[in-house]
PDB file of C-alpha atoms in Angstrom:
ATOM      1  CA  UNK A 114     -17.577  -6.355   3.810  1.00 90.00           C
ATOM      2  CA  UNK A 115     -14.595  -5.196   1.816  1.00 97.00           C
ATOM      3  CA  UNK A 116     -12.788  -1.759   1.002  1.00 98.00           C
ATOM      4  CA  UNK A 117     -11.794   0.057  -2.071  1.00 97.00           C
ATOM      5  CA  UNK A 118      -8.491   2.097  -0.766  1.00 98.00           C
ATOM      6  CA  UNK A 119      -6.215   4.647  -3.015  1.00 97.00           C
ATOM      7  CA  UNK A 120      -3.204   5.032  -0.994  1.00 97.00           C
ATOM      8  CA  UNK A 121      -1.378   2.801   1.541  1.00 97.00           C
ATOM      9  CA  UNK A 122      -2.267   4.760   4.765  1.00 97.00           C
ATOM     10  CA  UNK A 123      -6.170   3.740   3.692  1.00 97.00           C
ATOM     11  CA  UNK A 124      -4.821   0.140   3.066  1.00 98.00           C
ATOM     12  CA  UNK A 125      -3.177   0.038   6.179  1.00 98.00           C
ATOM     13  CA  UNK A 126      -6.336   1.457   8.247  1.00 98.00           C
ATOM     14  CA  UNK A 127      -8.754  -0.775   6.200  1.00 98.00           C
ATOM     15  CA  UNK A 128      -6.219  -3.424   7.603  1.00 98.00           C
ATOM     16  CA  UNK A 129      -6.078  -3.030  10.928  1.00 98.00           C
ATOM     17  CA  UNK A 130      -9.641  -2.293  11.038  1.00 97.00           C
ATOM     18  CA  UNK A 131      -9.871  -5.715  10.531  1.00 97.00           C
ATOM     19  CA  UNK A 132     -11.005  -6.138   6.842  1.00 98.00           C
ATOM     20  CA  UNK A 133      -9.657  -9.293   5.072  1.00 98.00           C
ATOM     21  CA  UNK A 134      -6.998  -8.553   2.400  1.00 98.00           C
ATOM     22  CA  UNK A 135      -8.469 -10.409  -0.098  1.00 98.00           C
ATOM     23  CA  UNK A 136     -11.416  -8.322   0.009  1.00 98.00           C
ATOM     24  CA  UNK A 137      -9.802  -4.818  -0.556  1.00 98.00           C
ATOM     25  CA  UNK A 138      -8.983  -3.531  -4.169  1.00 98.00           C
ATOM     26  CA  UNK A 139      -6.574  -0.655  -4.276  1.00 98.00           C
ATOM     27  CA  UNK A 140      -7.519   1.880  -6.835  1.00 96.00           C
ATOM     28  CA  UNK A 141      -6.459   5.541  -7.511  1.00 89.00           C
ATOM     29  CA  UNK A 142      -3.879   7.232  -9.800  1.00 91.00           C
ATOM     30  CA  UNK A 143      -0.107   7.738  -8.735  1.00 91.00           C
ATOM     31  CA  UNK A 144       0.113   4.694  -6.773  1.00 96.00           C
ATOM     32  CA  UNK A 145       4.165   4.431  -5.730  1.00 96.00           C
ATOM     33  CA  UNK A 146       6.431   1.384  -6.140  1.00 97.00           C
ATOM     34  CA  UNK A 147       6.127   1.088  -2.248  1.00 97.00           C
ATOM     35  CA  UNK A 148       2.488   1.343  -2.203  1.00 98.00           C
ATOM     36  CA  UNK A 149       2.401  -1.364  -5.028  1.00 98.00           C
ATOM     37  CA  UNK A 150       5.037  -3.511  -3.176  1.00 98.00           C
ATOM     38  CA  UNK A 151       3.396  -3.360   0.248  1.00 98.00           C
ATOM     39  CA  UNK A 152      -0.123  -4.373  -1.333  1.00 98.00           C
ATOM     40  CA  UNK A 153       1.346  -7.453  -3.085  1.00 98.00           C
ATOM     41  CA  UNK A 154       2.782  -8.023   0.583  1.00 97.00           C
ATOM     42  CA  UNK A 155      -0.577  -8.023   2.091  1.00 98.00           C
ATOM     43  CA  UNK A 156      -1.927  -9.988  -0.537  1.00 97.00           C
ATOM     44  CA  UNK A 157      -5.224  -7.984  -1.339  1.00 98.00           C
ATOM     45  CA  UNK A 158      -7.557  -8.962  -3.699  1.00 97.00           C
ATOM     46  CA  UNK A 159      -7.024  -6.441  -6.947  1.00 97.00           C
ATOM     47  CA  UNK A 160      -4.651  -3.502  -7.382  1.00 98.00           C
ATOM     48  CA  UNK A 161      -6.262  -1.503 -10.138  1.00 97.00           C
ATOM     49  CA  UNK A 162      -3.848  -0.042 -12.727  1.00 97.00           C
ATOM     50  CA  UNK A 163      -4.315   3.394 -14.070  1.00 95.00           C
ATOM     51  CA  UNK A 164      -1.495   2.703 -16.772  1.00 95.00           C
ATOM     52  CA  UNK A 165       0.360   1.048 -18.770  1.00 96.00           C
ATOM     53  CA  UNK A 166       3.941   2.012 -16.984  1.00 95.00           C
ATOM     54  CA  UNK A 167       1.840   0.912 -13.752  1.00 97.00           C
ATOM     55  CA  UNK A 168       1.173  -2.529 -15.036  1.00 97.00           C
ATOM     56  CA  UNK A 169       4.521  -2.704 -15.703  1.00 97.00           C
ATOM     57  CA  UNK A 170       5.700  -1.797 -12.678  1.00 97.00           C
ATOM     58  CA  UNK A 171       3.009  -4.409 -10.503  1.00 97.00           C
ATOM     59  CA  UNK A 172       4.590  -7.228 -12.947  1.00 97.00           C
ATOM     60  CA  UNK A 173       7.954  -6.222 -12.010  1.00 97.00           C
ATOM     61  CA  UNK A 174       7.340  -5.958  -8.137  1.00 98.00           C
ATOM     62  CA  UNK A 175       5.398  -8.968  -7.814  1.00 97.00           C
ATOM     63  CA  UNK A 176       8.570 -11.124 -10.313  1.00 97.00           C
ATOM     64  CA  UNK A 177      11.016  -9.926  -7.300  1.00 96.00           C
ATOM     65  CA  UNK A 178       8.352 -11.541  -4.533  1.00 92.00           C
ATOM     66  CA  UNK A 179       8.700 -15.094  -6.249  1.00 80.00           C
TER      67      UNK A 179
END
């Protein structure tokens, strides 16, 4: 079983419920640079981008992580 979450209190609930990371996929419009940066911390499977500016901004996140 997985979870499809759109904000970082639902990834943080699907987490602790005990659903592995790598099956949760974080969709939804508006996501913040924290939401984004505390998704690539947990490692989940898929962060859906809405935009452009919001691929953008994963690739930039995830290039401070390395």
């Amino acid at each position: 079983m997985g979870a499809d979450v759109v904000s970082k209190g639902e990834l943080m609930v699907a987490i602790k419920a005990g659903i592995n990371p790598k099956k949760i996929v974080f969709s939804g419009v508006g996501k913040t640079s924290k939401e984004i940066d505390y998704a690539i911390d947990k490692n989940i499977l898929l962060i859906n981008a809405e935009s452009k500016s919001e691929i953008v901004e994963i690739n930039r996140i995830a290039k401070l992580k390395k």
